[in-house]
mmCIF file of C-alpha atoms and ligand atoms in Angstrom:
data_model
loop_
_atom_site.group_PDB
_atom_site.id
_atom_site.type_symbol
_atom_site.label_atom_id
_atom_site.label_comp_id
_atom_site.label_asym_id
_atom_site.label_seq_id
_atom_site.Cartn_x
_atom_site.Cartn_y
_atom_site.Cartn_z
ATOM 1 C CA MET A 1 0.000 0.000 0.000
ATOM 2 C CA SER A 2 1.122 3.572 -0.692
ATOM 3 C CA SER A 3 2.270 5.819 2.176
ATOM 4 C CA ASN A 4 0.475 8.773 0.562
ATOM 5 C CA PRO A 5 -1.678 10.295 3.340
ATOM 6 C CA ASP A 6 -4.423 11.000 0.778
ATOM 7 C CA ALA A 7 -4.589 7.330 -0.218
ATOM 8 C CA ILE A 8 -7.736 5.367 0.525
ATOM 9 C CA HIS A 9 -7.041 2.050 2.271
ATOM 10 C CA ASN A 10 -10.161 1.286 4.306
ATOM 11 C CA VAL A 11 -13.468 1.231 2.508
ATOM 12 C CA GLY A 12 -16.971 0.673 3.833
ATOM 13 C CA VAL A 13 -19.842 -0.383 1.581
ATOM 14 C CA VAL A 14 -23.350 0.300 2.860
ATOM 15 C CA GLY A 15 -25.779 -2.239 1.420
ATOM 16 C CA CYS A 16 -24.934 -5.641 -0.035
ATOM 17 C CA GLY A 17 -27.660 -6.159 -2.609
ATOM 18 C CA LEU A 18 -27.107 -6.472 -6.377
ATOM 19 C CA MET A 19 -24.879 -3.393 -6.579
ATOM 20 C CA GLY A 20 -23.359 -3.303 -3.087
ATOM 21 C CA SER A 21 -22.139 -6.897 -3.315
ATOM 22 C CA GLY A 22 -20.457 -6.162 -6.656
ATOM 23 C CA ILE A 23 -18.887 -2.950 -5.310
ATOM 24 C CA ALA A 24 -17.609 -4.784 -2.222
ATOM 25 C CA GLU A 25 -16.164 -7.521 -4.432
ATOM 26 C CA VAL A 26 -14.380 -5.034 -6.672
ATOM 27 C CA CYS A 27 -12.952 -3.130 -3.672
ATOM 28 C CA ALA A 28 -11.679 -6.331 -2.051
ATOM 29 C CA ARG A 29 -10.274 -7.533 -5.401
ATOM 30 C CA SER A 30 -8.341 -4.240 -5.525
ATOM 31 C CA GLY A 31 -6.605 -5.159 -2.256
ATOM 32 C CA LEU A 32 -8.611 -2.824 0.003
ATOM 33 C CA SER A 33 -9.794 -3.618 3.504
ATOM 34 C CA THR A 34 -13.534 -3.695 2.804
ATOM 35 C CA LEU A 35 -16.228 -3.587 5.471
ATOM 36 C CA VAL A 36 -19.759 -4.342 4.330
ATOM 37 C CA TYR A 37 -22.869 -3.208 6.211
ATOM 38 C CA GLU A 38 -26.350 -4.644 5.934
ATOM 39 C CA VAL A 39 -29.399 -3.855 7.968
ATOM 40 C CA ASN A 40 -29.760 -7.284 9.602
ATOM 41 C CA ALA A 41 -28.034 -10.677 9.823
ATOM 42 C CA LYS A 42 -30.242 -12.278 7.157
ATOM 43 C CA ALA A 43 -29.553 -9.574 4.571
ATOM 44 C CA LEU A 44 -25.863 -9.686 5.473
ATOM 45 C CA ALA A 45 -25.684 -13.466 4.981
ATOM 46 C CA ALA A 46 -27.468 -13.149 1.612
ATOM 47 C CA GLY A 47 -25.028 -10.426 0.561
ATOM 48 C CA ARG A 48 -21.999 -12.450 1.614
ATOM 49 C CA ASP A 49 -23.372 -15.419 -0.318
ATOM 50 C CA ARG A 50 -23.766 -13.219 -3.415
ATOM 51 C CA VAL A 51 -20.115 -12.147 -3.198
ATOM 52 C CA GLU A 52 -18.966 -15.745 -2.707
ATOM 53 C CA ARG A 53 -20.970 -16.957 -5.713
ATOM 54 C CA SER A 54 -19.585 -14.195 -7.900
ATOM 55 C CA LEU A 55 -16.016 -14.997 -6.833
ATOM 56 C CA ALA A 56 -16.647 -18.688 -7.506
ATOM 57 C CA ARG A 57 -17.769 -17.764 -11.028
ATOM 58 C CA ALA A 58 -14.663 -15.647 -11.514
ATOM 59 C CA VAL A 59 -12.540 -18.690 -10.539
ATOM 60 C CA GLU A 60 -14.550 -21.000 -12.849
ATOM 61 C CA ARG A 61 -13.985 -18.591 -15.733
ATOM 62 C CA GLY A 62 -10.287 -18.274 -15.066
ATOM 63 C CA LYS A 63 -10.462 -14.599 -14.021
ATOM 64 C CA LEU A 64 -9.167 -15.362 -10.522
ATOM 65 C CA THR A 65 -7.142 -18.153 -8.923
ATOM 66 C CA ALA A 66 -8.537 -20.062 -5.939
ATOM 67 C CA ALA A 67 -5.735 -18.592 -3.808
ATOM 68 C CA ASP A 68 -6.630 -15.046 -4.911
ATOM 69 C CA ARG A 69 -10.274 -15.741 -4.121
ATOM 70 C CA ASP A 70 -9.262 -16.674 -0.565
ATOM 71 C CA THR A 71 -7.190 -13.496 -0.257
ATOM 72 C CA VAL A 72 -10.142 -11.433 -1.487
ATOM 73 C CA MET A 73 -12.479 -13.057 1.054
ATOM 74 C CA SER A 74 -9.977 -12.392 3.827
ATOM 75 C CA GLY A 75 -10.034 -8.681 2.910
ATOM 76 C CA LEU A 76 -13.807 -8.546 3.439
ATOM 77 C CA ALA A 77 -15.527 -8.056 6.791
ATOM 78 C CA PHE A 78 -19.251 -7.889 7.462
ATOM 79 C CA THR A 79 -21.264 -5.970 10.043
ATOM 80 C CA THR A 80 -24.783 -4.934 10.966
ATOM 81 C CA ASP A 81 -23.486 -1.979 13.004
ATOM 82 C CA LEU A 82 -22.767 1.201 11.067
ATOM 83 C CA ALA A 83 -20.693 2.460 14.036
ATOM 84 C CA ASP A 84 -17.980 0.050 12.815
ATOM 85 C CA PHE A 85 -17.361 2.521 9.942
ATOM 86 C CA THR A 86 -15.561 4.877 12.335
ATOM 87 C CA ASP A 87 -12.068 4.233 10.852
ATOM 88 C CA ARG A 88 -13.071 4.163 7.158
ATOM 89 C CA ASP A 89 -11.337 6.460 4.663
ATOM 90 C CA LEU A 90 -14.264 6.120 2.281
ATOM 91 C CA ALA A 91 -17.858 4.905 2.562
ATOM 92 C CA ILE A 92 -19.770 3.934 -0.575
ATOM 93 C CA GLU A 93 -23.517 3.919 -0.068
ATOM 94 C CA ALA A 94 -25.394 1.368 -2.204
ATOM 95 C CA VAL A 95 -28.838 1.031 -0.624
ATOM 96 C CA PRO A 96 -32.080 0.989 -2.684
ATOM 97 C CA GLU A 97 -32.921 4.035 -4.786
ATOM 98 C CA ASP A 98 -34.992 5.824 -2.125
ATOM 99 C CA GLU A 99 -34.081 9.432 -1.364
ATOM 100 C CA GLN A 100 -35.186 9.435 2.286
ATOM 101 C CA LEU A 101 -33.423 6.129 2.969
ATOM 102 C CA LYS A 102 -30.200 7.454 1.445
ATOM 103 C CA ILE A 103 -30.443 10.758 3.337
ATOM 104 C CA GLY A 104 -30.780 8.773 6.596
ATOM 105 C CA ILE A 105 -27.660 6.750 5.720
ATOM 106 C CA PHE A 106 -25.664 9.881 4.854
ATOM 107 C CA THR A 107 -26.643 11.513 8.143
ATOM 108 C CA ALA A 108 -25.611 8.394 10.068
ATOM 109 C CA LEU A 109 -22.313 7.973 8.167
ATOM 110 C CA ASP A 110 -21.420 11.596 8.810
ATOM 111 C CA GLN A 111 -21.853 11.001 12.524
ATOM 112 C CA VAL A 112 -19.830 7.773 12.741
ATOM 113 C CA MET A 113 -16.935 8.411 10.329
ATOM 114 C CA ALA A 114 -14.230 9.846 12.568
ATOM 115 C CA ARG A 115 -11.505 10.764 10.072
ATOM 116 C CA PRO A 116 -11.887 14.474 9.257
ATOM 117 C CA ASP A 117 -10.915 13.844 5.605
ATOM 118 C CA ALA A 118 -13.138 10.771 5.131
ATOM 119 C CA LEU A 119 -15.074 10.731 1.859
ATOM 120 C CA ILE A 120 -18.676 9.623 1.441
ATOM 121 C CA ALA A 121 -19.845 8.488 -1.985
ATOM 122 C CA SER A 122 -23.191 7.339 -3.281
ATOM 123 C CA ASN A 123 -23.814 4.715 -5.933
ATOM 124 C CA THR A 124 -27.158 6.380 -6.604
ATOM 125 C CA SER A 125 -28.440 5.876 -10.145
ATOM 126 C CA SER A 126 -30.266 9.161 -10.249
ATOM 127 C CA ILE A 127 -30.608 11.194 -7.048
ATOM 128 C CA PRO A 128 -28.786 14.556 -7.197
ATOM 129 C CA ILE A 129 -25.666 14.400 -5.017
ATOM 130 C CA MET A 130 -26.261 17.829 -3.474
ATOM 131 C CA LYS A 131 -29.381 16.431 -1.739
ATOM 132 C CA LEU A 132 -27.222 13.742 -0.078
ATOM 133 C CA GLY A 133 -24.297 16.049 0.705
ATOM 134 C CA ALA A 134 -26.691 18.508 2.374
ATOM 135 C CA ALA A 135 -27.590 15.771 4.892
ATOM 136 C CA THR A 136 -23.997 15.871 6.218
ATOM 137 C CA ALA A 137 -21.718 18.382 7.897
ATOM 138 C CA ARG A 138 -19.094 17.668 5.209
ATOM 139 C CA PRO A 139 -20.827 18.219 1.841
ATOM 140 C CA GLY A 140 -17.453 19.081 0.290
ATOM 141 C CA GLN A 141 -16.417 15.444 0.794
ATOM 142 C CA VAL A 142 -19.513 13.924 -0.802
ATOM 143 C CA MET A 143 -19.657 12.671 -4.421
ATOM 144 C CA GLY A 144 -21.478 10.306 -6.733
ATOM 145 C CA LEU A 145 -19.566 7.131 -7.637
ATOM 146 C CA HIS A 146 -21.946 5.232 -9.869
ATOM 147 C CA PHE A 147 -21.155 1.650 -10.901
ATOM 148 C CA PHE A 148 -22.845 -0.585 -13.488
ATOM 149 C CA ASN A 149 -24.352 -4.024 -13.059
ATOM 150 C CA PRO A 150 -22.682 -6.550 -13.126
ATOM 151 C CA VAL A 151 -20.044 -4.501 -11.295
ATOM 152 C CA PRO A 152 -17.188 -7.046 -11.581
ATOM 153 C CA VAL A 153 -17.664 -7.139 -15.368
ATOM 154 C CA LEU A 154 -18.525 -3.567 -16.431
ATOM 155 C CA LYS A 155 -15.511 -1.329 -15.847
ATOM 156 C CA LEU A 156 -17.199 2.076 -15.970
ATOM 157 C CA VAL A 157 -17.941 4.504 -13.148
ATOM 158 C CA GLU A 158 -19.671 7.836 -13.374
ATOM 159 C CA LEU A 159 -18.080 10.368 -11.055
ATOM 160 C CA VAL A 160 -20.378 13.182 -9.982
ATOM 161 C CA PRO A 161 -19.266 16.197 -7.945
ATOM 162 C CA SER A 162 -21.909 18.392 -6.346
ATOM 163 C CA LEU A 163 -21.680 22.189 -6.541
ATOM 164 C CA VAL A 164 -19.661 22.182 -3.302
ATOM 165 C CA THR A 165 -17.411 19.108 -3.652
ATOM 166 C CA THR A 166 -13.856 20.285 -2.916
ATOM 167 C CA ASP A 167 -11.017 19.938 -5.429
ATOM 168 C CA THR A 168 -9.044 17.811 -2.951
ATOM 169 C CA SER A 169 -11.892 15.353 -2.424
ATOM 170 C CA TRP A 170 -12.487 15.221 -6.163
ATOM 171 C CA SER A 171 -8.840 14.461 -6.991
ATOM 172 C CA ARG A 172 -8.640 11.758 -4.308
ATOM 173 C CA MET A 173 -11.772 10.054 -5.585
ATOM 174 C CA ARG A 174 -10.769 10.285 -9.225
ATOM 175 C CA HIS A 175 -7.361 8.807 -8.436
ATOM 176 C CA PHE A 176 -9.000 6.046 -6.380
ATOM 177 C CA ALA A 177 -11.548 5.122 -9.062
ATOM 178 C CA THR A 178 -8.980 5.118 -11.864
ATOM 179 C CA ASN A 179 -5.815 3.818 -10.265
ATOM 180 C CA VAL A 180 -7.016 1.687 -7.369
ATOM 181 C CA LEU A 181 -10.281 0.262 -8.721
ATOM 182 C CA GLY A 182 -9.061 0.316 -12.332
ATOM 183 C CA ARG A 183 -12.286 1.815 -13.643
ATOM 184 C CA HIS A 184 -12.848 3.947 -16.704
ATOM 185 C CA VAL A 185 -14.177 7.245 -15.304
ATOM 186 C CA ILE A 186 -16.706 9.509 -16.962
ATOM 187 C CA VAL A 187 -17.719 12.778 -15.324
ATOM 188 C CA SER A 188 -21.249 14.109 -15.076
ATOM 189 C CA GLN A 189 -22.689 17.286 -13.678
ATOM 190 C CA ASP A 190 -25.033 16.862 -10.740
ATOM 191 C CA ARG A 191 -28.303 16.359 -12.610
ATOM 192 C CA ALA A 192 -30.816 13.566 -11.930
ATOM 193 C CA GLY A 193 -29.825 10.395 -13.814
ATOM 194 C CA PHE A 194 -26.327 11.691 -14.672
ATOM 195 C CA ILE A 195 -25.100 10.638 -18.139
ATOM 196 C CA VAL A 196 -25.967 6.967 -18.534
ATOM 197 C CA ASN A 197 -29.414 6.751 -16.987
ATOM 198 C CA SER A 198 -30.542 10.001 -18.657
ATOM 199 C CA LEU A 199 -29.966 8.145 -21.936
ATOM 200 C CA LEU A 200 -30.800 4.566 -20.914
ATOM 201 C CA ILE A 201 -34.047 5.040 -19.003
ATOM 202 C CA PRO A 202 -36.052 6.732 -21.835
ATOM 203 C CA TYR A 203 -34.991 3.839 -24.083
ATOM 204 C CA LEU A 204 -36.146 1.219 -21.559
ATOM 205 C CA LEU A 205 -39.414 3.088 -20.973
ATOM 206 C CA ALA A 206 -40.009 3.284 -24.741
ATOM 207 C CA ALA A 207 -39.620 -0.500 -24.963
ATOM 208 C CA ILE A 208 -42.042 -1.003 -22.059
ATOM 209 C CA ARG A 209 -44.583 1.316 -23.739
ATOM 210 C CA MET A 210 -44.151 -0.633 -26.980
ATOM 211 C CA PHE A 211 -44.842 -3.904 -25.152
ATOM 212 C CA GLU A 212 -47.712 -2.400 -23.125
ATOM 213 C CA SER A 213 -49.481 -1.141 -26.245
ATOM 214 C CA GLY A 214 -49.305 -4.557 -27.942
ATOM 215 C CA PHE A 215 -47.051 -3.202 -30.694
ATOM 216 C CA ALA A 216 -44.829 -6.330 -30.400
ATOM 217 C CA VAL A 217 -44.146 -9.244 -28.053
ATOM 218 C CA ALA A 218 -41.322 -9.011 -25.504
ATOM 219 C CA GLN A 219 -38.990 -11.456 -27.211
ATOM 220 C CA ASP A 220 -39.287 -9.681 -30.564
ATOM 221 C CA ILE A 221 -38.593 -6.271 -29.000
ATOM 222 C CA ASP A 222 -35.481 -7.691 -27.358
ATOM 223 C CA ASP A 223 -34.378 -9.682 -30.401
ATOM 224 C CA GLY A 224 -34.666 -6.515 -32.449
ATOM 225 C CA MET A 225 -32.043 -4.759 -30.351
ATOM 226 C CA VAL A 226 -29.809 -7.803 -29.728
ATOM 227 C CA ARG A 227 -29.746 -9.131 -33.280
ATOM 228 C CA GLY A 228 -30.323 -5.866 -35.130
ATOM 229 C CA CYS A 229 -28.153 -3.513 -33.090
ATOM 230 C CA ALA A 230 -25.724 -5.927 -31.374
ATOM 231 C CA HIS A 231 -26.717 -4.887 -27.855
ATOM 232 C CA PRO A 232 -25.723 -7.556 -25.308
ATOM 233 C CA MET A 233 -29.296 -7.612 -23.958
ATOM 234 C CA GLY A 234 -32.631 -6.373 -25.215
ATOM 235 C CA PRO A 235 -34.311 -3.527 -23.290
ATOM 236 C CA LEU A 236 -36.911 -5.648 -21.483
ATOM 237 C CA ALA A 237 -34.320 -8.216 -20.397
ATOM 238 C CA LEU A 238 -32.109 -5.324 -19.312
ATOM 239 C CA ALA A 239 -34.931 -3.755 -17.259
ATOM 240 C CA ASP A 240 -35.386 -7.160 -15.574
ATOM 241 C CA HIS A 241 -31.617 -7.313 -14.977
ATOM 242 C CA ILE A 242 -31.497 -3.820 -13.408
ATOM 243 C CA GLY A 243 -34.661 -4.518 -11.393
ATOM 244 C CA LEU A 244 -38.030 -3.022 -12.268
ATOM 245 C CA ASP A 245 -38.223 -1.284 -8.870
ATOM 246 C CA THR A 246 -34.912 0.456 -9.578
ATOM 247 C CA THR A 247 -35.964 1.267 -13.152
ATOM 248 C CA LEU A 248 -39.167 2.843 -11.807
ATOM 249 C CA ALA A 249 -37.353 4.765 -9.059
ATOM 250 C CA VAL A 250 -34.851 6.189 -11.552
ATOM 251 C CA ALA A 251 -37.643 7.159 -13.967
ATOM 252 C CA ASP A 252 -39.549 8.877 -11.133
ATOM 253 C CA CYS A 253 -36.428 10.815 -10.140
ATOM 254 C CA LEU A 254 -35.737 11.903 -13.729
ATOM 255 C CA TYR A 255 -39.364 12.920 -14.222
ATOM 256 C CA ALA A 256 -39.382 14.899 -10.960
ATOM 257 C CA GLU A 257 -36.265 16.794 -12.071
ATOM 258 C CA PHE A 258 -37.042 17.504 -15.749
ATOM 259 C CA LYS A 259 -40.846 17.046 -16.156
ATOM 260 C CA GLU A 260 -40.220 15.585 -19.626
ATOM 261 C CA PRO A 261 -42.815 13.004 -20.821
ATOM 262 C CA LEU A 262 -40.039 10.701 -22.051
ATOM 263 C CA TYR A 263 -39.077 10.077 -18.394
ATOM 264 C CA ALA A 264 -42.657 9.395 -17.202
ATOM 265 C CA PRO A 265 -42.978 5.746 -16.148
ATOM 266 C CA PRO A 266 -45.596 3.791 -18.125
ATOM 267 C CA PRO A 267 -48.469 2.434 -15.978
ATOM 268 C CA LEU A 268 -47.453 -1.182 -16.683
ATOM 269 C CA LEU A 269 -44.077 -0.613 -15.008
ATOM 270 C CA SER A 270 -45.771 0.741 -11.877
ATOM 271 C CA ARG A 271 -48.259 -2.162 -11.813
ATOM 272 C CA MET A 272 -45.477 -4.746 -12.161
ATOM 273 C CA VAL A 273 -43.560 -3.226 -9.261
ATOM 274 C CA GLU A 274 -46.714 -3.113 -7.116
ATOM 275 C CA ALA A 275 -47.268 -6.798 -7.992
ATOM 276 C CA GLY A 276 -43.744 -7.696 -6.866
ATOM 277 C CA HIS A 277 -42.689 -8.600 -10.409
ATOM 278 C CA LEU A 278 -39.337 -6.917 -9.915
ATOM 279 C CA GLY A 279 -37.367 -8.716 -12.617
ATOM 280 C CA ARG A 280 -34.594 -11.261 -12.387
ATOM 281 C CA LYS A 281 -33.982 -10.924 -8.635
ATOM 282 C CA ALA A 282 -37.660 -11.747 -7.941
ATOM 283 C CA GLY A 283 -37.807 -14.590 -10.489
ATOM 284 C CA ARG A 284 -40.395 -12.683 -12.531
ATOM 285 C CA GLY A 285 -40.513 -9.530 -14.611
ATOM 286 C CA PHE A 286 -40.995 -9.299 -18.371
ATOM 287 C CA TYR A 287 -39.626 -12.858 -18.353
ATOM 288 C CA THR A 288 -39.643 -15.598 -15.736
ATOM 289 C CA TYR A 289 -36.447 -16.890 -14.139
ATOM 290 C CA PRO A 290 -36.694 -20.386 -12.693
ATOM 291 C CA SER A 291 -33.565 -19.980 -10.572
ATOM 292 C CA PRO A 292 -31.143 -17.148 -9.844
ATOM 293 C CA LEU A 293 -29.034 -16.667 -12.943
ATOM 294 C CA PRO A 294 -25.265 -16.325 -12.787
ATOM 295 C CA LEU A 295 -25.029 -12.599 -13.531
HETATM 296 N N1 3HC B 1 -15.832 -11.546 -12.166
HETATM 297 C C1 3HC B 1 -15.138 -11.261 -13.297
HETATM 298 N N2 3HC B 1 -15.570 -11.550 -14.536
HETATM 299 C C2 3HC B 1 -16.758 -12.169 -14.635
HETATM 300 C C3 3HC B 1 -17.525 -12.510 -13.523
HETATM 301 C C4 3HC B 1 -17.019 -12.167 -12.231
HETATM 302 N N3 3HC B 1 -17.691 -12.415 -11.120
HETATM 303 N N4 3HC B 1 -18.663 -13.114 -13.939
HETATM 304 C C5 3HC B 1 -18.589 -13.137 -15.297
HETATM 305 N N5 3HC B 1 -17.445 -12.569 -15.713
HETATM 306 C C6 3HC B 1 -16.998 -12.352 -17.084
HETATM 307 C C7 3HC B 1 -16.990 -13.642 -17.882
HETATM 308 O O1 3HC B 1 -15.803 -14.365 -17.666
HETATM 309 C C8 3HC B 1 -17.072 -13.116 -19.302
HETATM 310 O O2 3HC B 1 -15.787 -12.610 -19.667
HETATM 311 P P1 3HC B 1 -15.135 -12.950 -21.117
HETATM 312 O O3 3HC B 1 -16.084 -12.318 -22.104
HETATM 313 O O4 3HC B 1 -13.797 -12.308 -21.058
HETATM 314 O O5 3HC B 1 -15.124 -14.441 -21.168
HETATM 315 C C9 3HC B 1 -17.988 -11.890 -19.157
HETATM 316 O O6 3HC B 1 -17.935 -11.531 -17.760
HETATM 317 C C10 3HC B 1 -19.436 -12.179 -19.547
HETATM 318 O O7 3HC B 1 -19.918 -13.257 -18.739
HETATM 319 P P2 3HC B 1 -20.920 -14.379 -19.307
HETATM 320 O O8 3HC B 1 -20.333 -15.023 -20.508
HETATM 321 O O9 3HC B 1 -21.317 -15.245 -18.166
HETATM 322 O O10 3HC B 1 -22.232 -13.605 -19.632
HETATM 323 P P3 3HC B 1 -22.781 -12.982 -20.973
HETATM 324 O O11 3HC B 1 -21.792 -12.996 -22.079
HETATM 325 O O12 3HC B 1 -24.115 -13.589 -21.157
HETATM 326 O O13 3HC B 1 -22.964 -11.455 -20.517
HETATM 327 C C11 3HC B 1 -23.745 -9.628 -19.260
HETATM 328 C C12 3HC B 1 -23.770 -11.134 -19.439
HETATM 329 C C13 3HC B 1 -22.333 -9.183 -18.830
HETATM 330 C C14 3HC B 1 -24.735 -9.277 -18.143
HETATM 331 C C15 3HC B 1 -24.096 -8.947 -20.603
HETATM 332 O O14 3HC B 1 -25.313 -9.470 -21.059
HETATM 333 C C16 3HC B 1 -24.217 -7.467 -20.482
HETATM 334 O O15 3HC B 1 -23.225 -6.744 -20.424
HETATM 335 N N6 3HC B 1 -25.471 -6.969 -20.455
HETATM 336 C C17 3HC B 1 -25.727 -5.549 -20.349
HETATM 337 C C18 3HC B 1 -25.688 -5.154 -18.919
HETATM 338 C C19 3HC B 1 -25.904 -3.690 -18.771
HETATM 339 O O16 3HC B 1 -26.259 -2.951 -19.664
HETATM 340 N N7 3HC B 1 -25.687 -3.226 -17.541
HETATM 341 C C20 3HC B 1 -25.842 -1.859 -17.199
HETATM 342 C C21 3HC B 1 -27.154 -1.687 -16.533
HETATM 343 S S1 3HC B 1 -27.437 -0.004 -16.077
HETATM 344 C C22 3HC B 1 -26.827 0.082 -14.517
HETATM 345 O O17 3HC B 1 -26.331 -0.850 -13.956
HETATM 346 C C23 3HC B 1 -26.930 1.400 -13.881
HETATM 347 C C24 3HC B 1 -28.005 1.441 -12.859
HETATM 348 O O18 3HC B 1 -27.929 2.703 -12.258
HETATM 349 C C25 3HC B 1 -29.391 1.236 -13.361
#
């Protein structure tokens, strides 16, 4: 490890769901001491299991040796007590896309993180960073650090400063994302949805509207984009992969910010979320999933 006092050695990841587990894995694979928080023991065990399964897949596919997998696991620790984040250089929040929930986490992190220069980042898909920074006494040290699912596979992060993020915090985070995590960094201004979701969500919503109106069946909509445009997944499969609850939350956030009809969620998306048809993680969305799929 570097002796640079600005270097980030100890990371905390808040939330170990689809995104948090991938972020924790990537941090531990980068040699960082990584502490993972979940709200209760059951959620924590499920999150740990998700990380272990992903590492097992990485070994199966020759991306990691069994010995490296063991080293990665030994760099991970798990807790249900946020107070354990006291010594962290950086916390990355990855809880569900709910503004009030995230604000509560930011307030709590600000109270427990003892290092005066500690950074707090959010993996939010859409919520403006200034709203989260304003919940802390250190808004200059708050940024967006947005990963893409599956996190171990997709090497991009969006880095989002708020209006008050300091230059020092920004440089530390940019260096960390690029040189420690090995990510390709793109930079967005602090607007709902940032770069990727401002472009992706209207496309997914257009596909859902197309399906909802009976214009075409799901498989043909997806085949059109996979076979005709060489996308790795069609839009309905991708919405299932992201999670329809997350897709809806991001659309709501974009619509609240811009009031543009292209961001307005179609009724079918809302009904599916209310029905618990949340996509791949729930076993049912636009498609059905008999068992949890590898990615
Ligand atoms: N660690 C490292 N590598 C892994 C891995 C792991 N745990 N698991 C799989 N991989 C590697 C595989 O070895 C393979 O690498 P290779 O091409 O070098 O052999 C590669 O990942 C692909 O794995 P698979 O062959 O198992 O899977 P597919 O080829 O079917 O691809 C997919 C699956 C990666 C999910 C692909 O379909 C895809 O990229 N889909 C699009 C996903 C996407 O768009 N995500 C972004 C969503 S938006 C978002 O997340 C933002 C949020 O805010 C909404």
